[in-house]
Coordinates of C-alpha atoms in Angstrom, one line a residue:
X1 CA 101.6 94.7 143.4
X2 CA 98.6 94.1 141.2
X3 CA 99.1 92.7 137.9
X4 CA 99.4 95.1 135.0
X5 CA 96.3 95.3 132.6
X6 CA 97.0 93.5 129.3
X7 CA 96.1 95.4 126.1
X8 CA 95.6 93.3 122.8
X9 CA 97.1 94.9 119.7
X10 CA 95.5 93.9 116.6
X11 CA 97.3 94.6 113.4
X12 CA 95.4 94.8 110.0
X13 CA 98.1 94.4 107.5
X14 CA 96.6 95.3 104.2
X15 CA 92.9 95.6 103.9
X16 CA 90.9 96.7 101.1
X17 CA 90.5 100.5 101.3
X18 CA 94.0 101.6 100.3
X19 CA 95.4 100.7 96.9
X20 CA 98.9 99.8 96.0
X21 CA 99.6 103.0 94.1
X22 CA 99.3 105.0 97.5
X23 CA 102.2 103.4 99.1
X24 CA 105.0 101.1 97.9
X25 CA 105.0 99.7 101.3
X26 CA 101.4 98.3 101.2
X27 CA 101.6 94.5 101.2
X28 CA 100.2 93.0 98.0
X29 CA 101.7 89.4 97.2
X30 CA 101.0 86.4 99.5
X31 CA 104.7 86.5 100.5
X32 CA 104.6 90.3 101.5
X33 CA 101.3 89.7 103.6
X34 CA 102.9 87.0 105.3
X35 CA 106.1 88.8 106.3
X36 CA 103.9 91.8 107.2
X37 CA 101.9 89.6 109.6
X38 CA 104.8 87.9 111.1
X39 CA 106.6 91.1 111.6
X40 CA 103.6 92.7 113.3
X41 CA 103.4 89.7 115.6
X42 CA 107.0 90.0 116.5
X43 CA 106.7 93.6 117.3
X44 CA 103.9 92.8 119.6
X45 CA 100.5 92.3 117.9
X46 CA 98.6 89.5 119.5
X47 CA 96.1 89.3 116.6
X48 CA 96.8 89.9 112.7
X49 CA 93.7 90.8 110.7
X50 CA 94.0 89.5 107.1
X51 CA 92.7 90.3 103.8
X52 CA 94.1 89.0 100.4
X53 CA 95.0 90.9 97.1
X54 CA 95.6 90.0 93.5
X55 CA 99.5 89.8 93.2
X56 CA 99.2 91.2 89.8
X57 CA 97.4 94.6 90.4
X58 CA 96.7 94.6 94.1
X59 CA 92.9 94.5 93.8
X60 CA 91.1 93.0 96.7
X61 CA 90.8 89.1 96.3
X62 CA 88.3 87.2 98.6
X63 CA 88.7 83.9 97.2
X64 CA 89.8 81.1 99.7
X65 CA 92.7 80.2 97.5
X66 CA 94.2 83.7 97.7
X67 CA 94.5 83.2 101.4
X68 CA 96.0 79.8 101.4
X69 CA 99.7 80.5 100.9
X70 CA 100.2 83.2 103.7
X71 CA 97.9 81.6 106.2
X72 CA 100.0 78.3 106.3
X73 CA 103.3 80.3 106.4
X74 CA 102.0 82.6 109.4
X75 CA 101.0 79.5 111.3
X76 CA 104.2 77.9 110.7
X77 CA 106.2 80.8 111.8
X78 CA 104.2 82.7 114.4
X79 CA 101.8 81.8 117.3
X80 CA 99.7 84.9 116.8
X81 CA 95.8 84.9 116.6
X82 CA 94.6 84.9 112.8
X83 CA 91.5 87.0 112.1
X84 CA 90.2 86.5 108.6
X85 CA 88.0 89.3 107.2
X86 CA 84.4 88.7 106.2
X87 CA 84.3 92.3 105.2
X88 CA 86.4 91.6 102.1
X89 CA 85.8 94.8 100.1
X90 CA 82.4 96.9 100.3
X91 CA 81.7 96.1 96.5
X92 CA 81.6 92.2 97.2
X93 CA 78.7 90.1 98.1
X94 CA 78.0 88.5 101.5
X95 CA 78.4 85.1 99.9
X96 CA 81.8 85.8 98.6
X97 CA 82.9 87.7 101.7
X98 CA 82.2 84.7 104.0
X99 CA 84.0 82.0 101.8
X100 CA 87.6 82.4 103.1
X101 CA 86.6 82.3 106.9
X102 CA 84.2 79.5 106.2
X103 CA 86.9 77.4 104.2
X104 CA 89.9 78.1 106.8
X105 CA 87.9 78.2 110.1
X106 CA 90.1 80.6 112.0
X107 CA 90.0 81.6 115.7
X108 CA 88.5 85.0 114.8
X109 CA 86.8 86.7 111.9
X110 CA 85.7 90.2 111.5
X111 CA 82.0 91.1 111.2
X112 CA 80.7 94.4 110.0
X113 CA 77.4 95.1 112.0
X114 CA 75.5 97.3 109.6
X115 CA 75.0 98.5 106.2
X116 CA 76.4 102.0 105.6
X117 CA 77.7 104.5 102.9
X118 CA 81.4 103.9 102.4
X119 CA 83.1 107.1 101.2
X120 CA 86.5 106.4 99.7
X121 CA 86.0 109.1 97.0
X122 CA 87.8 112.0 98.9
X123 CA 91.1 110.1 98.4
X124 CA 90.7 110.3 94.6
X125 CA 91.6 113.8 94.3
X126 CA 94.6 113.3 96.7
X127 CA 96.1 110.4 94.7
X128 CA 94.7 110.6 91.2
X129 CA 97.8 111.6 89.4
X130 CA 99.8 108.6 91.0
X131 CA 97.3 105.8 90.4
X132 CA 98.8 103.0 88.2
X133 CA 95.7 101.0 87.6
X134 CA 92.2 101.8 86.2
X135 CA 90.6 99.8 88.8
X136 CA 92.0 102.0 91.5
X137 CA 90.5 105.0 89.9
X138 CA 87.3 103.4 89.5
X139 CA 87.2 102.2 93.0
X140 CA 88.2 105.3 94.7
X141 CA 86.0 107.4 92.6
X142 CA 82.7 105.6 93.3
X143 CA 80.4 107.7 95.3
X144 CA 77.7 105.0 95.2
X145 CA 79.3 102.4 97.4
X146 CA 76.9 101.0 99.9
X147 CA 78.3 98.4 102.1
X148 CA 75.6 95.7 102.5
X149 CA 75.5 94.3 105.9
X150 CA 71.7 93.3 106.4
X151 CA 70.3 91.5 109.4
X152 CA 69.9 88.5 107.0
X153 CA 73.6 88.7 105.8
X154 CA 74.9 89.2 109.4
X155 CA 73.0 86.3 110.6
X156 CA 74.3 84.1 107.6
X157 CA 77.8 84.8 108.6
X158 CA 77.2 84.3 112.2
X159 CA 75.6 80.8 111.8
X160 CA 78.1 79.9 109.1
X161 CA 81.1 80.6 111.0
X162 CA 80.0 79.8 114.6
X163 CA 79.5 76.2 113.5
X164 CA 83.1 75.7 113.3
X165 CA 83.9 77.5 116.7
X166 CA 85.1 80.8 115.1
X167 CA 84.4 83.8 117.1
X168 CA 84.2 87.5 115.9
X169 CA 85.5 91.0 115.9
X170 CA 82.4 93.0 115.6
X171 CA 83.2 96.0 113.6
X172 CA 80.9 98.9 114.7
X173 CA 81.1 102.1 112.7
X174 CA 78.3 104.0 114.4
X175 CA 75.9 103.7 117.4
X176 CA 73.3 101.8 115.5
X177 CA 75.8 98.9 114.9
X178 CA 76.1 98.5 118.4
X179 CA 72.3 98.2 118.8
X180 CA 72.3 95.7 115.8
X181 CA 74.7 93.6 117.8
X182 CA 72.6 93.8 120.9
X183 CA 69.8 92.3 118.9
X184 CA 71.9 89.2 118.1
X185 CA 73.2 89.1 121.6
X186 CA 69.7 89.2 123.1
X187 CA 68.5 86.3 120.6
X188 CA 71.4 84.1 121.8
X189 CA 73.2 84.1 118.5
X190 CA 76.4 85.5 119.9
X191 CA 77.6 85.0 123.3
X192 CA 80.3 87.0 125.5
X193 CA 82.9 88.0 125.8
X194 CA 82.2 90.0 122.7
X195 CA 85.2 91.6 120.9
X196 CA 83.9 94.8 119.9
X197 CA 86.0 97.1 117.6
X198 CA 84.7 100.6 117.3
X199 CA 85.7 102.2 114.1
X200 CA 86.3 106.0 113.9
X201 CA 87.0 108.4 111.2
X202 CA 85.9 106.6 108.1
X203 CA 83.6 108.6 105.8
X204 CA 80.1 107.1 106.3
X205 CA 80.6 106.2 109.8
X206 CA 81.1 108.0 113.2
X207 CA 83.9 110.7 113.5
X208 CA 86.9 110.4 115.4
X209 CA 86.3 113.4 117.9
X210 CA 87.0 112.4 121.6
X211 CA 83.4 112.8 122.2
X212 CA 82.6 110.3 119.5
X213 CA 85.0 107.8 121.1
X214 CA 83.3 108.4 124.6
X215 CA 79.8 108.1 123.1
X216 CA 80.6 104.6 121.6
X217 CA 82.2 103.4 124.8
X218 CA 79.2 104.7 127.0
X219 CA 76.8 103.0 124.7
X220 CA 78.6 99.7 124.6
X221 CA 79.0 99.8 128.4
X222 CA 75.3 100.3 128.8
X223 CA 74.3 97.7 126.3
X224 CA 76.8 94.8 127.2
X225 CA 78.3 95.7 130.6
X226 CA 81.0 93.2 131.4
X227 CA 80.2 91.0 128.5
X228 CA 82.4 92.7 126.0
X229 CA 86.2 93.6 125.4
X230 CA 86.5 97.0 123.8
X231 CA 88.9 97.9 121.1
X232 CA 89.2 100.8 118.7
X233 CA 90.3 101.6 115.2
X234 CA 91.2 105.0 114.1
X235 CA 91.3 105.6 110.3
X236 CA 94.2 107.6 108.9
X237 CA 95.7 110.3 111.0
X238 CA 93.3 109.3 113.8
X239 CA 95.1 105.9 114.3
X240 CA 97.3 106.7 117.3
X241 CA 95.2 109.5 119.0
X242 CA 92.2 107.2 119.2
X243 CA 94.4 104.3 120.3
X244 CA 95.9 106.5 123.1
X245 CA 92.3 107.4 124.4
X246 CA 91.2 103.6 124.4
X247 CA 94.2 102.4 125.9
X248 CA 93.9 105.0 128.8
X249 CA 90.3 104.0 129.2
X250 CA 90.7 100.3 129.5
X251 CA 90.5 99.3 125.8
X252 CA 92.5 97.4 123.2
X253 CA 93.9 98.9 120.0
X254 CA 94.0 98.1 116.3
X255 CA 96.6 99.6 114.0
X256 CA 98.0 98.5 110.6
X257 CA 98.3 99.7 106.9
X258 CA 94.7 98.6 106.2
X259 CA 93.7 101.6 108.4
X260 CA 96.4 104.1 107.9
X261 CA 99.3 104.3 105.6
X262 CA 101.2 106.8 107.8
X263 CA 103.8 106.9 110.5
X264 CA 103.3 110.6 111.1
X265 CA 102.6 113.7 109.2
X266 CA 103.8 113.4 105.6
X267 CA 105.9 110.1 106.5
X268 CA 104.6 106.7 105.2
X269 CA 104.9 103.8 107.4
X270 CA 107.5 101.4 105.9
X271 CA 106.1 98.4 107.7
X272 CA 103.2 97.3 109.8
X273 CA 105.4 96.6 112.5
X274 CA 106.4 100.2 112.8
X275 CA 102.7 101.1 113.7
X276 CA 102.7 98.2 116.2
X277 CA 105.8 99.5 117.9
X278 CA 104.3 103.1 118.0
X279 CA 101.1 101.8 119.6
X280 CA 103.1 99.6 122.0
X281 CA 105.0 102.7 123.2
X282 CA 101.9 104.4 124.1
X283 CA 100.6 101.4 126.0
X284 CA 103.8 100.7 127.9
X285 CA 104.1 104.4 128.6
X286 CA 100.7 104.3 130.4
X287 CA 102.2 101.5 132.7
X288 CA 100.2 98.8 130.9
X289 CA 101.5 95.6 129.2
X290 CA 100.9 94.0 125.8
X291 CA 98.9 90.9 125.7
X292 CA 100.5 87.8 124.2
X293 CA 98.7 85.8 121.7
X294 CA 97.8 83.1 124.4
X295 CA 96.7 85.9 126.6
X296 CA 94.5 87.3 124.0
X297 CA 93.0 83.8 123.4
X298 CA 92.0 83.6 127.1
X299 CA 90.5 87.1 127.0
X300 CA 88.6 86.5 123.9
X301 CA 87.5 82.9 124.7
X302 CA 89.0 81.6 121.4
X303 CA 89.3 78.0 120.4
X304 CA 93.0 77.9 119.8
X305 CA 95.4 77.6 116.8
X306 CA 95.1 73.8 116.9
X307 CA 91.4 74.0 116.0
X308 CA 91.7 76.1 112.7
X309 CA 91.5 74.7 109.2
X310 CA 94.9 75.7 108.0

């Protein structure tokens, strides 16, 4: 029998989109983030994608010091691949956003591949009455957020982190972002296998219709051929439907409370592991197998956990 295809599950455990008043289950403190990541890995996530937050009010915190406590705990207790964000929050500068990954030199770092409108404001009307902190209201109500990812900024992150052997989860929210990546690929600043995370359903980016998913895959296939590994991220209610499409078509999947707070209609997910298990059920139901962390390292040509800075 031919070996079963391996599917990488990434779990993004807290992020910078959702605010703590939206769900009591959103990890905020370093210990909560560590436990969420370890639980996700035990459930089957080969990669954990990490942001940090201020433990007092839950706002995004992109200081390297905020990552320190949970990075070391995760490494001690799990063999998973650690992916540190360079997206931070869309209100932060490139210089601030790159600092944690530059300091801790992870195997993977996320990299957003283009500037875009970032529309969180539809959530304000839904959650306004339950928001506990003024920063949440100011953040969610901001219709002027422009997520700056210029060619200059992207090149700065690429050259800064590549010097330490860090590779990238290239987050592509629209077709143009794939073409931006092709520019850097052709220039020799990035090399295959590229780990391309196509993002669906976030306001300001491409939608989450089946045709949108297929359009992004067809474009990536044409631009990169066999030089990339395809993964998907579906925002909110789109998380599992988009994951199912991708898994059936040969892709990898990302889940986690960064991308969706839900376990089903009207039901909050109580842990990140719960979402990982739901994705795993889809993958294994298709007759596929989840990748172990070491299998993910091989698929993505990563440097290994012994070469990180934490």
